[in-house]
Tab-separated table of C-alpha atoms in Angstrom:
chain	number	residue	atom	x	y	z
O	1	MET	CA	80.884	77.434	77.286
O	2	SER	CA	81.841	80.453	78.469
O	3	ALA	CA	79.841	83.408	79.569
O	4	LEU	CA	81.438	85.561	77.102
O	5	GLN	CA	80.483	82.967	74.457
O	6	ARG	CA	77.048	82.563	75.400
O	7	LEU	CA	76.440	86.153	75.210
O	8	LEU	CA	78.268	86.516	71.884
O	9	GLU	CA	75.662	83.707	70.327
O	10	ARG	CA	72.628	85.679	71.997
O	11	ALA	CA	73.785	88.587	70.406
O	12	LEU	CA	74.234	87.081	67.064
O	13	ALA	CA	71.349	84.915	66.999
O	14	ALA	CA	68.819	87.634	68.165
O	15	SER	CA	70.449	90.448	66.428
O	16	ASP	CA	70.315	92.622	69.463
O	17	SER	CA	72.270	95.795	69.008
O	18	TYR	CA	71.866	96.257	72.778
O	19	VAL	CA	73.394	93.063	73.914
O	20	ALA	CA	75.851	93.160	71.042
O	21	GLY	CA	76.733	97.216	72.166
O	22	ALA	CA	77.277	96.392	75.777
O	23	LEU	CA	79.469	93.001	74.839
O	24	HIS	CA	81.632	94.908	72.243
O	25	PRO	CA	84.695	95.996	74.361
O	26	TYR	CA	84.989	92.431	76.042
O	27	VAL	CA	85.549	90.576	72.751
O	28	ALA	CA	88.569	89.901	70.801
O	29	ALA	CA	88.891	91.579	67.297
O	30	GLU	CA	86.681	89.126	65.300
O	31	ALA	CA	83.964	88.863	67.373
O	32	ARG	CA	83.579	92.641	67.319
O	33	ARG	CA	83.277	92.891	63.604
O	34	ALA	CA	80.644	90.159	63.725
O	35	LEU	CA	78.685	92.407	66.233
O	36	GLU	CA	79.445	95.707	64.463
O	37	VAL	CA	77.333	93.919	61.618
O	38	ILE	CA	74.385	94.284	63.773
O	39	LEU	CA	75.595	97.216	65.481
O	40	LEU	CA	76.344	99.742	62.439
O	41	ALA	CA	73.718	98.333	59.919
O	42	THR	CA	72.003	101.209	59.118
O	43	PRO	CA	72.571	105.267	59.366
O	44	ARG	CA	70.281	106.057	61.826
O	45	GLN	CA	71.818	102.894	64.084
O	46	ARG	CA	75.358	104.391	63.733
O	47	ARG	CA	73.784	107.900	64.667
O	48	LEU	CA	72.226	106.276	68.107
O	49	TRP	CA	75.130	104.838	69.016
O	50	ALA	CA	77.511	107.701	68.590
O	51	ALA	CA	75.462	109.703	70.569
O	52	ALA	CA	73.893	107.642	73.154
O	53	PRO	CA	76.059	108.336	76.679
O	54	TYR	CA	76.341	104.617	77.576
O	55	THR	CA	78.208	103.659	73.858
O	56	PRO	CA	81.665	102.005	74.953
O	57	TYR	CA	84.957	103.527	73.837
O	58	SER	CA	85.431	100.473	71.518
O	59	LEU	CA	82.344	100.995	69.569
O	60	LEU	CA	83.290	104.784	69.315
O	61	ASP	CA	86.151	103.943	67.713
O	62	ALA	CA	84.684	101.665	65.193
O	63	LEU	CA	82.030	104.176	64.149
O	64	VAL	CA	85.160	106.205	63.020
O	65	GLY	CA	85.877	103.749	60.210
O	66	ALA	CA	82.166	102.687	59.663
O	67	ALA	CA	80.773	106.143	59.021
O	68	ALA	CA	83.584	108.310	57.693
O	69	ASP	CA	81.366	110.425	55.387
O	70	ASP	CA	78.798	110.798	58.018
O	71	VAL	CA	79.590	114.082	59.479
O	72	GLN	CA	76.777	113.815	62.455
O	73	VAL	CA	78.547	110.829	63.490
O	74	LEU	CA	82.121	111.993	63.420
O	75	LEU	CA	80.774	114.992	65.152
O	76	ARG	CA	78.895	113.089	67.805
O	77	VAL	CA	81.800	110.711	68.051
O	78	ALA	CA	84.319	113.861	68.806
O	79	SER	CA	82.163	115.114	71.365
O	80	HIS	CA	81.726	111.747	73.057
O	81	PRO	CA	83.099	111.928	76.693
O	82	ALA	CA	84.378	108.228	76.386
O	83	THR	CA	86.249	108.639	73.129
O	84	THR	CA	89.728	108.049	73.560
O	85	ALA	CA	92.729	109.855	72.487
O	86	ASP	CA	93.493	107.094	70.002
O	87	THR	CA	90.065	107.513	68.637
O	88	LEU	CA	90.484	111.332	68.436
O	89	ARG	CA	93.390	111.048	66.427
O	90	ARG	CA	92.217	109.103	63.778
O	91	LEU	CA	89.033	111.695	63.585
O	92	VAL	CA	91.754	114.050	62.760
O	93	ALA	CA	93.849	112.454	60.774
O	94	ALA	CA	90.866	111.684	58.230
O	95	ALA	CA	90.445	115.877	57.759
O	96	PRO	CA	87.273	116.035	59.150
O	97	PRO	CA	85.089	119.342	58.477
O	98	SER	CA	85.779	122.245	61.042
O	99	ALA	CA	82.586	121.358	63.078
O	100	VAL	CA	84.394	118.210	64.283
O	101	LEU	CA	87.372	119.971	64.649
O	102	GLU	CA	85.855	122.245	66.910
O	103	ALA	CA	84.656	119.327	68.819
O	104	VAL	CA	88.253	117.821	69.178
O	105	ALA	CA	89.658	121.111	70.350
O	106	ALA	CA	87.697	120.852	73.423
O	107	HIS	CA	87.832	117.311	74.024
O	108	ARG	CA	89.515	116.630	77.488
O	109	HIS	CA	90.896	113.192	76.435
O	110	ALA	CA	92.926	115.065	73.112
O	111	PRO	CA	96.699	114.912	74.038
O	112	ALA	CA	98.471	118.607	74.044
O	113	GLY	CA	100.595	117.452	71.051
O	114	LEU	CA	97.291	117.015	68.716
O	115	LEU	CA	95.595	120.285	70.111
O	116	ALA	CA	98.874	122.018	69.324
O	117	ALA	CA	98.381	120.899	65.735
O	118	LEU	CA	94.972	122.025	65.209
O	119	PRO	CA	94.295	124.992	63.015
O	120	TRP	CA	92.988	127.282	65.403
O	121	ASP	CA	95.054	130.609	63.764
O	122	TRP	CA	91.967	130.755	61.138
O	123	ARG	CA	88.860	129.278	63.220
O	124	PRO	CA	87.836	131.331	65.769
O	125	ALA	CA	85.793	128.571	67.130
O	126	ILE	CA	88.480	125.998	67.632
O	127	ARG	CA	90.668	129.103	69.329
O	128	ARG	CA	87.924	129.492	72.096
O	129	ALA	CA	87.828	125.798	72.779
O	130	LEU	CA	91.555	125.385	73.133
O	131	CYS	CA	91.686	128.422	75.289
O	132	ALA	CA	89.191	126.578	78.028
O	133	ASN	CA	90.320	123.011	77.416
O	134	PRO	CA	92.551	122.034	80.651
O	135	ALA	CA	94.347	119.802	78.095
O	136	THR	CA	95.721	122.003	76.123
O	137	GLY	CA	99.470	122.527	76.742
O	138	LEU	CA	101.317	125.880	77.766
O	139	ALA	CA	103.070	126.572	74.630
O	140	THR	CA	99.862	126.792	72.721
O	141	LEU	CA	98.240	128.483	75.324
O	142	ARG	CA	101.115	131.236	75.217
O	143	GLU	CA	100.597	131.198	71.226
O	144	LEU	CA	96.643	131.669	71.735
O	145	ALA	CA	97.403	134.627	74.364
O	146	ALA	CA	98.899	136.483	71.392
O	147	CYS	CA	95.650	136.983	69.537
O	148	ALA	CA	92.972	136.075	71.797
O	149	ALA	CA	89.644	138.152	72.454
O	150	LEU	CA	88.777	139.122	76.392
O	151	THR	CA	86.586	136.254	77.237
O	152	GLU	CA	89.374	133.579	75.549
O	153	LEU	CA	91.851	135.600	77.683
O	154	LYS	CA	89.863	134.860	81.002
O	155	ASP	CA	89.454	131.242	79.906
O	156	ILE	CA	93.209	130.834	79.474
O	157	ALA	CA	93.657	132.625	83.013
O	158	ARG	CA	91.903	129.518	84.599
O	159	ASN	CA	93.682	127.042	82.645
O	160	PRO	CA	95.541	124.956	84.861
O	161	ASN	CA	98.607	124.834	82.573
O	162	ALA	CA	98.966	128.487	82.621
O	163	ASP	CA	102.255	129.497	84.542
O	164	ALA	CA	103.416	132.554	86.245
O	165	LEU	CA	104.677	133.926	83.109
O	166	LEU	CA	101.906	133.857	81.216
O	167	LEU	CA	99.862	134.917	84.109
O	168	ARG	CA	101.579	138.134	84.475
O	169	ASP	CA	101.496	138.805	80.996
O	170	LEU	CA	97.525	138.384	81.154
O	171	TRP	CA	97.384	140.668	84.530
O	172	LEU	CA	99.033	143.378	82.327
O	173	ARG	CA	96.048	143.389	80.127
O	174	GLY	CA	93.960	145.343	82.764
O	175	ASP	CA	90.627	144.262	82.538
O	176	ALA	CA	89.155	143.433	86.204
O	177	TYR	CA	87.447	140.144	85.528
O	178	LEU	CA	90.675	138.942	83.636
O	179	ARG	CA	92.740	140.029	86.778
O	180	ALA	CA	90.480	137.910	89.111
O	181	ALA	CA	90.726	135.065	86.889
O	182	VAL	CA	94.503	135.521	87.538
O	183	ALA	CA	94.282	136.228	91.080
O	184	ALA	CA	92.580	132.889	91.443
O	185	HIS	CA	95.009	130.749	90.009
O	186	PRO	CA	97.038	128.672	91.937
O	187	ARG	CA	100.499	129.485	90.199
O	188	CYS	CA	99.370	133.098	90.791
O	189	PRO	CA	102.910	134.894	91.540
O	190	VAL	CA	103.176	136.549	94.913
O	191	GLU	CA	103.568	139.890	93.335
O	192	LEU	CA	100.236	139.736	91.547
O	193	GLN	CA	98.692	138.268	94.908
O	194	ARG	CA	99.694	141.465	96.531
O	195	ALA	CA	98.556	143.625	94.050
O	196	ALA	CA	94.920	141.623	94.068
O	197	LEU	CA	94.946	142.198	97.733
O	198	ARG	CA	95.062	145.955	97.122
O	199	SER	CA	92.829	146.109	94.240
O	200	PRO	CA	89.826	148.329	94.385
O	201	ASP	CA	87.857	145.341	92.561
O	202	ALA	CA	85.847	143.676	94.690
O	203	VAL	CA	85.998	140.712	92.310
O	204	VAL	CA	89.799	140.424	92.086
O	205	ARG	CA	90.030	140.332	96.148
O	206	ARG	CA	87.234	137.471	96.264
O	207	LYS	CA	88.876	135.798	93.525
O	208	LEU	CA	92.508	135.867	95.873
O	209	ALA	CA	90.633	134.714	98.736
O	210	GLU	CA	89.363	131.652	96.868
O	211	ASN	CA	92.836	131.238	95.468
O	212	PRO	CA	94.127	127.530	97.677
O	213	ALA	CA	97.559	129.130	97.375
O	214	ALA	CA	96.763	132.801	98.878
O	215	PRO	CA	98.868	133.170	101.955
O	216	ALA	CA	97.409	133.084	105.227
O	217	GLU	CA	97.710	136.686	106.168
O	218	TYR	CA	96.345	137.757	103.375
O	219	LEU	CA	93.366	136.012	104.154
O	220	VAL	CA	93.213	137.514	107.686
O	221	GLU	CA	93.353	140.936	106.270
O	222	LEU	CA	90.573	139.787	103.922
O	223	LEU	CA	88.328	138.911	106.869
O	224	ASP	CA	87.897	143.157	107.546
O	225	ASP	CA	87.138	143.678	103.927
O	226	PRO	CA	84.549	146.129	103.303
O	227	ASP	CA	82.691	143.547	101.077
O	228	ALA	CA	80.810	140.236	102.521
O	229	GLN	CA	81.425	138.183	99.827
O	230	VAL	CA	85.233	138.653	100.076
O	231	ARG	CA	84.686	138.061	103.893
O	232	ALA	CA	82.564	134.994	103.059
O	233	ALA	CA	85.204	133.785	100.592
O	234	ALA	CA	88.005	134.185	103.333
O	235	VAL	CA	86.228	132.221	105.921
O	236	ARG	CA	85.886	129.142	103.210
O	237	SER	CA	89.619	129.041	102.734
O	238	GLN	CA	91.258	126.047	104.252
O	239	ALA	CA	94.558	127.999	104.534
O	240	LEU	CA	92.935	130.815	107.221
O	241	PRO	CA	94.421	130.134	110.252
O	242	GLU	CA	91.604	128.700	113.005
O	243	ASP	CA	92.162	130.991	115.842
O	244	GLU	CA	91.458	134.088	113.577
O	245	LEU	CA	87.620	134.105	113.722
O	246	GLU	CA	87.245	133.502	117.444
O	247	ALA	CA	87.925	136.988	118.749
O	248	ARG	CA	85.834	138.820	115.976
O	249	ALA	CA	82.395	139.695	116.353
O	250	VAL	CA	79.520	138.143	114.596
O	251	ASP	CA	79.594	139.383	110.953
O	252	PRO	CA	76.475	141.482	110.172
O	253	ALA	CA	76.328	139.593	106.435
O	254	ARG	CA	74.752	136.298	106.325
O	255	GLU	CA	76.626	135.075	103.633
O	256	VAL	CA	79.571	135.380	106.037
O	257	ARG	CA	77.812	133.609	108.929
O	258	ARG	CA	76.703	130.797	106.679
O	259	SER	CA	80.397	129.972	105.737
O	260	GLU	CA	81.618	130.097	109.392
O	261	ALA	CA	79.185	127.510	110.144
O	262	ARG	CA	80.128	125.461	107.792
O	263	ARG	CA	84.005	125.339	109.155
O	264	ALA	CA	84.538	122.292	111.099
O	265	TRP	CA	87.454	123.874	113.066
O	266	LEU	CA	85.662	126.760	114.880
O	267	GLY	CA	85.954	127.171	118.754
O	268	ALA	CA	83.061	126.192	121.063
O	269	ALA	CA	81.913	129.942	121.994
O	270	ARG	CA	81.876	130.669	118.430
O	271	LEU	CA	79.729	127.866	117.369
O	272	GLU	CA	77.550	128.812	120.421
O	273	ARG	CA	76.942	132.183	119.335
O	274	LEU	CA	76.216	131.161	115.635
O	275	ALA	CA	73.501	128.779	117.361
O	276	SER	CA	71.043	131.574	118.057
O	277	ASP	CA	71.315	132.944	114.478
O	278	PRO	CA	68.261	134.444	112.753
O	279	ASP	CA	69.035	133.240	109.463
O	280	VAL	CA	68.006	129.561	109.025
O	281	TRP	CA	70.910	128.161	106.702
O	282	VAL	CA	73.081	129.767	109.269
O	283	ARG	CA	71.167	127.259	112.055
O	284	ARG	CA	71.169	124.405	109.157
O	285	TRP	CA	74.469	124.193	108.409
O	286	LEU	CA	75.649	124.114	112.068
O	287	ALA	CA	73.432	121.363	112.802
O	288	PHE	CA	75.472	119.323	109.917
O	289	ASN	CA	79.123	120.648	111.598
O	290	PRO	CA	80.591	117.771	113.216
O	291	ARG	CA	82.715	120.058	115.553
O	292	VAL	CA	79.193	121.193	117.312
O	293	SER	CA	78.891	120.022	120.894
O	294	THR	CA	75.892	117.847	122.420
O	295	ALA	CA	74.413	121.098	123.944
O	296	VAL	CA	74.516	123.055	120.806
O	297	LEU	CA	72.698	119.939	119.080
O	298	ARG	CA	69.929	119.379	121.578
O	299	ARG	CA	69.330	123.201	121.287
O	300	LEU	CA	69.062	122.999	117.353
O	301	ALA	CA	67.045	119.859	117.492
O	302	GLY	CA	64.030	121.780	119.245
O	303	ASP	CA	64.137	124.327	116.154
O	304	ALA	CA	61.354	125.396	114.570
O	305	VAL	CA	62.530	124.639	111.168
O	306	ALA	CA	62.322	120.999	110.168
O	307	GLU	CA	65.255	121.128	107.799
O	308	VAL	CA	67.421	122.130	110.760
O	309	ARG	CA	66.374	118.945	112.817
O	310	ARG	CA	66.959	116.884	110.036
O	311	ALA	CA	70.648	118.364	110.012
O	312	VAL	CA	70.744	117.428	113.273
O	313	ALA	CA	69.748	113.784	112.796
O	314	ARG	CA	72.156	113.660	109.970
O	315	ASN	CA	74.882	114.724	112.451
O	316	PRO	CA	77.874	112.138	113.175
O	317	ARG	CA	77.776	113.111	116.593
O	318	CYS	CA	74.252	113.431	117.534
O	319	PRO	CA	73.831	110.968	120.633
O	320	ALA	CA	71.194	107.983	120.590
O	321	ASP	CA	68.765	109.566	122.874
O	322	LEU	CA	68.592	112.303	120.828
O	323	LEU	CA	68.285	110.204	117.855
O	324	ALA	CA	65.319	108.445	119.317
O	325	ARG	CA	63.721	111.488	119.795
O	326	LEU	CA	63.987	113.046	116.415
O	327	GLY	CA	62.668	109.431	115.334
O	328	CYS	CA	59.512	110.455	116.853
O	329	ASP	CA	59.936	113.653	115.222
O	330	ALA	CA	56.338	114.944	113.611
O	331	HIS	CA	57.811	115.769	110.272
O	332	PRO	CA	58.635	112.833	108.126
O	333	TRP	CA	61.670	114.588	106.648
O	334	VAL	CA	63.187	114.775	110.093
O	335	ARG	CA	62.404	110.862	111.045
O	336	ALA	CA	63.671	109.909	107.240
O	337	GLY	CA	66.936	111.525	108.070
O	338	VAL	CA	67.080	109.288	111.339
O	339	ALA	CA	66.033	106.109	109.114
O	340	LEU	CA	69.262	106.588	107.240
O	341	ARG	CA	71.560	106.719	110.144
O	342	PRO	CA	73.772	103.395	110.254
O	343	ASP	CA	74.104	103.460	113.754
O	344	ILE	CA	70.773	103.927	114.648
O	345	ALA	CA	69.794	102.396	118.011
O	346	ALA	CA	67.639	98.742	117.657
O	347	ALA	CA	64.583	100.559	119.556
O	348	THR	CA	64.595	103.546	117.367
O	349	LEU	CA	64.779	101.465	114.178
O	350	ALA	CA	61.982	99.291	115.351
O	351	GLU	CA	59.816	102.365	116.016
O	352	LEU	CA	60.761	103.596	112.425
O	353	VAL	CA	60.149	100.296	110.876
O	354	ARG	CA	56.146	101.086	111.882
O	355	ASP	CA	56.383	104.302	109.927
O	356	SER	CA	53.866	104.479	106.670
O	357	ASP	CA	55.739	107.857	105.398
O	358	ARG	CA	57.161	107.291	101.981
O	359	ASP	CA	60.267	109.158	102.900
O	360	VAL	CA	60.732	106.969	105.919
O	361	LEU	CA	60.538	103.893	104.478
O	362	SER	CA	63.126	105.435	101.437
O	363	SER	CA	65.527	105.952	104.064
O	364	LEU	CA	65.258	102.419	105.588
O	365	GLY	CA	65.388	100.805	102.346
O	366	GLN	CA	68.878	102.239	101.660
O	367	ASN	CA	70.133	101.742	105.324
O	368	SER	CA	72.700	99.019	105.343
O	369	VAL	CA	71.307	97.666	108.490
O	370	THR	CA	67.785	97.598	107.805
O	371	PRO	CA	66.469	93.837	108.670
O	372	ALA	CA	65.971	91.448	105.451
O	373	ALA	CA	62.382	91.228	106.585
O	374	VAL	CA	62.135	94.997	106.216
O	375	LEU	CA	63.663	95.430	102.945
O	376	GLU	CA	61.505	92.813	101.775
O	377	ARG	CA	58.529	94.591	102.637
O	378	ILE	CA	60.063	97.700	101.045
O	379	ALA	CA	60.654	95.858	98.257
O	380	ARG	CA	56.674	95.057	97.765
O	381	HIS	CA	55.603	98.675	98.272
O	382	PRO	CA	53.365	100.415	95.464
O	383	GLU	CA	55.545	103.170	94.747
O	384	ARG	CA	58.559	102.781	92.461
O	385	ASP	CA	60.700	104.917	94.246
O	386	VAL	CA	60.340	103.680	97.559
O	387	ARG	CA	61.142	100.103	95.931
O	388	ARG	CA	64.112	101.437	94.033
O	389	ALA	CA	65.870	102.333	97.787
O	390	VAL	CA	66.126	98.918	98.148
O	391	ILE	CA	68.172	98.285	94.818
O	392	LEU	CA	70.034	101.445	96.225
O	393	ASN	CA	71.340	99.718	99.133
O	394	ARG	CA	74.474	97.924	98.525
O	395	ARG	CA	74.340	95.325	101.214
O	396	ALA	CA	70.904	94.374	100.350
O	397	PRO	CA	70.382	90.498	100.528
O	398	HIS	CA	69.101	88.399	97.670
O	399	THR	CA	66.239	87.585	99.304
O	400	ALA	CA	64.748	91.278	98.951
O	401	LEU	CA	66.677	91.959	95.409
O	402	ARG	CA	64.664	88.699	93.578
O	403	LEU	CA	61.339	90.537	94.270
O	404	LEU	CA	62.221	93.320	92.116
O	405	LEU	CA	63.369	91.281	89.213
O	406	GLU	CA	60.375	91.893	87.348
O	407	ASP	CA	59.852	95.397	89.165
O	408	PRO	CA	57.273	97.338	86.289
O	409	TYR	CA	59.355	100.156	86.340
O	410	PRO	CA	62.437	99.769	84.030
O	411	LEU	CA	64.991	102.092	85.419
O	412	ASN	CA	64.594	100.029	88.557
O	413	ARG	CA	65.567	96.841	86.689
O	414	MET	CA	68.251	98.377	85.023
O	415	LEU	CA	69.666	99.501	88.254
O	416	LEU	CA	68.695	96.082	89.843
O	417	ALA	CA	71.195	94.274	86.707
O	418	ARG	CA	74.179	96.077	88.196
O	419	HIS	CA	73.700	95.331	91.852
O	420	PRO	CA	76.603	93.651	93.752
O	421	GLN	CA	74.348	91.074	95.409
O	422	LEU	CA	72.516	89.745	92.601
O	423	ARG	CA	73.364	86.272	91.473
O	424	VAL	CA	74.597	85.442	88.298
O	425	ASP	CA	71.609	83.545	87.132
O	426	ASP	CA	69.242	86.154	88.174
O	427	ARG	CA	71.103	88.842	86.000
O	428	TRP	CA	70.865	86.062	83.236
O	429	CYS	CA	67.327	86.202	83.323
O	430	LEU	CA	67.458	90.088	82.771
O	431	VAL	CA	69.270	89.670	79.714
O	432	GLU	CA	66.187	88.270	78.086
O	433	ASP	CA	64.410	91.867	79.641
O	434	PRO	CA	62.080	93.279	77.212
O	435	ASP	CA	63.425	96.971	78.045
O	436	PRO	CA	66.762	97.586	75.998
O	437	GLN	CA	68.440	99.296	78.661
O	438	VAL	CA	68.193	96.649	81.186
O	439	ARG	CA	69.485	94.296	78.493
O	440	PHE	CA	72.359	96.694	78.234
O	441	ALA	CA	72.977	96.577	82.008
O	442	ALA	CA	72.567	92.805	82.417
O	443	VAL	CA	75.014	91.755	79.801
O	444	GLN	CA	77.658	94.571	80.483
O	445	THR	CA	77.770	93.306	84.188
O	446	LEU	CA	78.084	89.858	83.278
O	447	ALA	CA	80.490	90.373	80.280
O	448	ALA	CA	82.669	92.644	83.124
O	449	GLY	CA	82.416	89.915	85.711
O	450	ALA	CA	83.433	87.533	83.290
O	451	MET	CA	86.496	89.036	81.976
O	452	SER	CA	87.362	89.603	85.579
O	453	GLU	CA	87.343	85.976	86.179
O	454	ALA	CA	88.964	84.932	83.497
O	455	ALA	CA	92.045	87.708	83.978
O	456	GLY	CA	92.084	87.298	87.516
O	457	PRO	CA	92.010	89.895	90.455
O	458	ARG	CA	95.225	91.404	89.842
O	459	GLN	CA	95.139	91.556	85.759
O	460	ALA	CA	91.347	92.496	85.866
O	461	ALA	CA	92.172	95.706	88.089
O	462	ALA	CA	94.643	96.886	85.772
O	463	THR	CA	92.871	96.116	82.398
O	464	THR	CA	90.727	99.261	81.581
O	465	HIS	CA	89.404	98.208	77.977
O	466	PRO	CA	89.131	94.276	78.031
O	467	GLY	CA	89.657	92.403	74.657
O	468	VAL	CA	89.641	88.249	74.620
């Protein structure tokens, strides 16, 4: 008997809606109908499944036919992120109430043609949703712009489907915040970018600096802008030439210096100056910067603020001897940062294994190089959050994972059911778990694995919505 057949018999025999729900997208149409007798038996169940974030796409589609007269179900299906374009088409074809059409108008999976056919001209809520939906087509956006309110025009200006012609029209409306949205759009025409550069409104210039298509020469000019937020946005831009900051004095505004500290291409002299900055966030971001020299890291490793020292411990360029020193830091949050390193030296790891702090143990539990014996000890820890660290370790061995099969905290068991290293027979044990979410996760993982084996790796990778 196949795994899918065993799961199907288990769901039907026990009338277990969670097993049935997890299994629904993996079985053929006839088996789905049998499962739906369990899943959709009462109005309460239909509403619960329509709202649950884990409800599969196939069950959402079934709900449209099973609860055609229940507005709450239809509204929840229309709002669900897993609802497919075909299901949305079925919803609209059934002539639902206005609230359902509003949800369809806002859905990211709705096809442009379906959105264009919605009655937005006499329903303001639908019009507002269409303006902000990135799936709305250009032709519809142009029609909307003719009668849209100012807030809706801003959404149109941010819509990725807006073109240069539409953006020019929006710019002429004159509102500063609308022009700012236009200036930030990647398709903003060159002449409007030039106008934004000379705008008296700082918000327009800042949004121009945030535009990934802004010319490099404009960004250089914005480095001297009187508004600190504009300068900070220019520093953050990936299009800013690497050598433009080197010759400039340290900016008096901390938000600008914070943006500088995060730039990986800064020169050594600039990084050296920022290492002595009085603002802790500048030093903290600098300590994360993979471009900093070992000398700067050693200086920051002695910082009085523990978060800065932890950032040094998380820097991929931090040398082994410095990691060993930070592994003995007085603050456990710093030691925990060292314990997360997959390149940690054996001697440093041996020191941290003797640590009793919960943050350090949690970091060791997530580390792929932590020995199995240590992971088994962490799996027996009295705190559930510490035990969960072993489950979050994708390379945790079975010897440690099996200790968590009867973990008293349901969330831990649910995450365990999806762990790639958990054996199939252990996952079958979780199918009988008393917690419904654990059963759902176990069945879903088993069904997906069975489908993958039956289809073969190449076909399984191409099959988004399985059915057998």
